[in-house]
mmCIF file of C-alpha atoms in Angstrom:
data_model
loop_
_atom_site.group_PDB
_atom_site.id
_atom_site.type_symbol
_atom_site.label_atom_id
_atom_site.label_comp_id
_atom_site.label_asym_id
_atom_site.label_seq_id
_atom_site.Cartn_x
_atom_site.Cartn_y
_atom_site.Cartn_z
ATOM 1 C CA MET A 1 22.985 3.120 -10.842
ATOM 2 C CA SER A 2 23.053 -0.836 -10.304
ATOM 3 C CA GLY A 3 20.024 -2.424 -9.859
ATOM 4 C CA PRO A 4 16.543 -2.441 -11.222
ATOM 5 C CA GLU A 5 14.901 0.816 -12.912
ATOM 6 C CA ARG A 6 12.575 2.373 -10.757
ATOM 7 C CA ILE A 7 8.580 2.843 -10.796
ATOM 8 C CA HIS A 8 7.303 6.076 -11.042
ATOM 9 C CA THR A 9 3.899 6.995 -9.989
ATOM 10 C CA GLY A 10 1.556 9.538 -8.396
ATOM 11 C CA ARG A 11 -0.718 7.029 -6.621
ATOM 12 C CA VAL A 12 0.225 6.165 -3.162
ATOM 13 C CA LEU A 13 1.386 2.158 -2.697
ATOM 14 C CA VAL A 14 -0.609 0.256 0.212
ATOM 15 C CA VAL A 15 1.469 -2.880 1.294
ATOM 16 C CA GLU A 16 0.519 -4.614 4.206
ATOM 17 C CA GLY A 17 3.595 -4.466 6.273
ATOM 18 C CA LYS A 18 7.148 -2.787 6.975
ATOM 19 C CA TYR A 19 9.391 -5.567 5.159
ATOM 20 C CA ASP A 20 7.323 -5.215 2.330
ATOM 21 C CA ALA A 21 7.758 -1.172 2.397
ATOM 22 C CA ALA A 22 11.276 -1.125 2.477
ATOM 23 C CA ARG A 23 11.363 -3.854 -0.085
ATOM 24 C CA LEU A 24 9.057 -1.155 -2.405
ATOM 25 C CA ALA A 25 11.055 1.824 -1.624
ATOM 26 C CA ARG A 26 13.972 0.467 -3.372
ATOM 27 C CA LEU A 27 11.901 -0.433 -6.289
ATOM 28 C CA THR A 28 9.411 2.832 -6.618
ATOM 29 C CA ASP A 29 9.452 6.396 -6.167
ATOM 30 C CA ALA A 30 5.757 6.106 -4.685
ATOM 31 C CA MET A 31 4.516 7.186 -1.590
ATOM 32 C CA ILE A 32 3.830 4.026 0.673
ATOM 33 C CA LEU A 33 1.424 3.324 3.097
ATOM 34 C CA LEU A 34 1.255 0.352 5.445
ATOM 35 C CA THR A 35 -1.853 -1.246 6.393
ATOM 36 C CA ASP A 36 0.090 -3.246 9.455
ATOM 37 C CA GLY A 37 -1.937 -6.208 8.578
ATOM 38 C CA PHE A 38 -5.399 -6.330 9.460
ATOM 39 C CA ALA A 39 -5.025 -3.341 12.092
ATOM 40 C CA ILE A 40 -6.270 -1.515 8.959
ATOM 41 C CA PHE A 41 -9.911 -3.068 9.883
ATOM 42 C CA SER A 42 -9.946 -1.451 13.178
ATOM 43 C CA ASP A 43 -7.569 1.935 12.572
ATOM 44 C CA LYS A 44 -10.076 4.809 11.733
ATOM 45 C CA LYS A 45 -7.441 7.259 11.480
ATOM 46 C CA ARG A 46 -5.789 5.336 9.029
ATOM 47 C CA GLN A 47 -8.923 4.521 6.917
ATOM 48 C CA ARG A 48 -9.543 8.610 6.767
ATOM 49 C CA LEU A 49 -5.682 9.164 5.535
ATOM 50 C CA LEU A 50 -6.419 6.331 2.760
ATOM 51 C CA LYS A 51 -9.766 7.738 1.696
ATOM 52 C CA GLU A 52 -8.241 11.034 1.301
ATOM 53 C CA LEU A 53 -5.017 9.727 -0.664
ATOM 54 C CA ALA A 54 -7.310 7.690 -2.748
ATOM 55 C CA VAL A 55 -9.618 11.033 -3.796
ATOM 56 C CA LYS A 56 -6.709 13.328 -4.319
ATOM 57 C CA ASN A 57 -3.972 10.836 -5.764
ATOM 58 C CA GLY A 58 -5.464 7.021 -6.216
ATOM 59 C CA LEU A 59 -4.297 4.121 -4.411
ATOM 60 C CA LEU A 60 -1.844 1.242 -6.070
ATOM 61 C CA LEU A 61 -2.990 -1.975 -3.796
ATOM 62 C CA LEU A 62 -0.389 -4.505 -3.394
ATOM 63 C CA THR A 63 -0.751 -7.340 -0.880
ATOM 64 C CA ASP A 64 0.674 -10.910 -0.358
ATOM 65 C CA SER A 65 -1.237 -13.434 -2.236
ATOM 66 C CA ASP A 66 -2.397 -15.397 0.321
ATOM 67 C CA LYS A 67 -6.004 -15.232 2.110
ATOM 68 C CA ALA A 68 -5.268 -12.093 4.585
ATOM 69 C CA GLY A 69 -3.705 -10.527 1.817
ATOM 70 C CA PHE A 70 -6.800 -10.493 -0.508
ATOM 71 C CA GLN A 71 -9.131 -10.064 2.475
ATOM 72 C CA ILE A 72 -7.085 -6.965 3.203
ATOM 73 C CA ARG A 73 -7.372 -5.958 -0.274
ATOM 74 C CA THR A 74 -10.718 -6.225 -0.683
ATOM 75 C CA TYR A 75 -11.662 -4.482 2.560
ATOM 76 C CA ILE A 76 -9.387 -1.310 1.081
ATOM 77 C CA THR A 77 -11.307 -1.440 -2.017
ATOM 78 C CA ASN A 78 -14.930 -1.175 -0.525
ATOM 79 C CA LEU A 79 -13.670 1.043 1.812
ATOM 80 C CA VAL A 80 -12.199 3.554 -0.676
ATOM 81 C CA GLY A 81 -14.138 2.654 -3.996
ATOM 82 C CA ALA A 82 -12.828 0.534 -6.597
ATOM 83 C CA GLU A 83 -12.855 3.298 -8.877
ATOM 84 C CA ARG A 84 -9.961 4.865 -7.188
ATOM 85 C CA VAL A 85 -7.806 1.752 -6.976
ATOM 86 C CA VAL A 86 -5.067 -0.196 -8.981
ATOM 87 C CA GLN A 87 -4.590 -3.691 -8.435
ATOM 88 C CA ALA A 88 -0.956 -5.306 -8.617
ATOM 89 C CA TYR A 89 -0.931 -9.106 -7.835
ATOM 90 C CA VAL A 90 1.946 -10.932 -7.254
ATOM 91 C CA PRO A 91 1.898 -14.161 -8.181
ATOM 92 C CA ALA A 92 1.520 -17.498 -5.251
ATOM 93 C CA LEU A 93 5.295 -18.689 -5.115
ATOM 94 C CA PRO A 94 5.910 -21.172 -2.556
ATOM 95 C CA GLY A 95 8.217 -20.819 -0.361
ATOM 96 C CA LYS A 96 9.521 -18.669 3.094
ATOM 97 C CA GLU A 97 11.289 -15.329 3.631
ATOM 98 C CA ARG A 98 14.957 -15.245 4.564
ATOM 99 C CA ARG A 99 14.157 -13.451 8.022
ATOM 100 C CA LYS A 100 11.295 -16.446 9.076
ATOM 101 C CA ALA A 101 12.141 -19.438 10.732
ATOM 102 C CA ALA A 102 9.020 -20.999 9.517
ATOM 103 C CA PRO A 103 7.156 -19.960 6.201
ATOM 104 C CA GLY A 104 3.292 -18.782 6.578
ATOM 105 C CA LYS A 105 0.117 -20.656 7.137
ATOM 106 C CA GLU A 106 0.030 -20.630 3.266
ATOM 107 C CA GLY A 107 3.438 -21.382 2.607
ATOM 108 C CA LEU A 108 3.669 -18.991 0.148
ATOM 109 C CA LEU A 109 6.156 -16.067 0.082
ATOM 110 C CA GLY A 110 4.564 -12.676 0.412
ATOM 111 C CA VAL A 111 5.544 -9.340 -1.348
ATOM 112 C CA GLU A 112 9.182 -9.275 0.530
ATOM 113 C CA GLY A 113 10.037 -12.651 -0.717
ATOM 114 C CA VAL A 114 9.314 -11.788 -4.488
ATOM 115 C CA PRO A 115 12.171 -11.290 -6.861
ATOM 116 C CA ASP A 116 12.247 -7.964 -7.871
ATOM 117 C CA ALA A 117 11.847 -8.361 -11.062
ATOM 118 C CA VAL A 118 8.422 -9.761 -10.552
ATOM 119 C CA ILE A 119 6.927 -7.235 -8.309
ATOM 120 C CA LEU A 120 7.962 -4.448 -10.999
ATOM 121 C CA GLN A 121 6.320 -6.753 -13.393
ATOM 122 C CA ALA A 122 3.339 -7.099 -11.395
ATOM 123 C CA LEU A 123 3.265 -2.848 -10.776
ATOM 124 C CA GLU A 124 4.098 -2.364 -14.503
ATOM 125 C CA GLN A 125 0.847 -4.372 -15.378
ATOM 126 C CA ALA A 126 -1.362 -2.869 -12.988
ATOM 127 C CA LEU A 127 0.120 0.820 -13.999
ATOM 128 C CA GLN A 128 -0.522 0.239 -17.213
ATOM 129 C CA GLY A 129 -3.797 1.937 -18.942
ATOM 130 C CA ALA A 130 -4.415 3.136 -15.518
ATOM 131 C CA PRO A 131 -4.687 7.212 -15.389
ATOM 132 C CA GLU A 132 -1.813 8.751 -13.236
ATOM 133 C CA GLY A 133 -1.919 10.711 -10.340
ATOM 134 C CA LYS A 134 -5.692 11.747 -9.660
ATOM 135 C CA ALA A 135 -8.242 9.094 -9.708
ATOM 136 C CA GLU A 136 -10.776 11.991 -10.236
ATOM 137 C CA PRO A 137 -10.486 15.981 -10.769
ATOM 138 C CA THR A 138 -11.105 17.150 -7.169
ATOM 139 C CA GLY A 139 -10.131 20.888 -7.230
ATOM 140 C CA GLN A 140 -8.357 20.423 -3.830
ATOM 141 C CA ARG A 141 -5.090 21.532 -2.127
ATOM 142 C CA PRO A 142 -2.588 18.283 -1.844
ATOM 143 C CA ILE A 143 -2.257 17.011 1.611
ATOM 144 C CA THR A 144 0.267 18.252 4.083
ATOM 145 C CA TYR A 145 2.351 17.229 6.776
ATOM 146 C CA THR A 146 0.080 19.905 9.004
ATOM 147 C CA ASP A 147 -2.583 18.246 7.471
ATOM 148 C CA LEU A 148 -1.726 14.941 9.146
ATOM 149 C CA TYR A 149 -0.981 16.465 12.634
ATOM 150 C CA GLU A 150 -4.218 17.959 12.726
ATOM 151 C CA TRP A 151 -5.983 14.992 12.130
ATOM 152 C CA GLY A 152 -3.658 13.347 14.363
ATOM 153 C CA ILE A 153 -1.843 10.852 12.436
ATOM 154 C CA SER A 154 1.390 11.812 13.109
ATOM 155 C CA GLY A 155 3.379 14.171 15.002
ATOM 156 C CA THR A 156 0.689 14.364 18.240
ATOM 157 C CA PRO A 157 1.059 12.208 21.243
ATOM 158 C CA ASP A 158 -1.347 9.394 20.372
ATOM 159 C CA SER A 159 -0.615 9.574 17.149
ATOM 160 C CA ALA A 160 1.238 5.888 17.249
ATOM 161 C CA ALA A 161 -2.045 4.805 18.971
ATOM 162 C CA PRO A 162 -4.818 2.699 16.816
ATOM 163 C CA ALA A 163 -8.362 5.415 16.817
#
């Protein structure tokens, strides 16, 4: 296989958007969950899912290094509890992503625009010394697709609508 070695973790990787998720899917085998940017602030279903996954698996947060990324990171950490979160940081690099016509408001690359080696290093540093998998023993069963369906998060007519 050519390309970088993939990072293995049982933690759920939380990123801001679909382009970040597509990029990270090549670099890790982790379950990846999107915040859809600031939509996480009002999406009760996704908040509930994050809380459940934080208890069962622990979260690995990787947001952009801009103000918005730090607001999202702080919100999720407070939502689920800092003890269930491992923080991964990419450096604030000036530039713009190839798919965009102009740079973002702060002129920084987002996760999708940062080189693979930098992302891999950020993930490795964050996971170094962090307990793998569960954030704490719970004795509970893993989350299944049926759970997501019953909670109205996936597979139901209103699952795409914010709560």
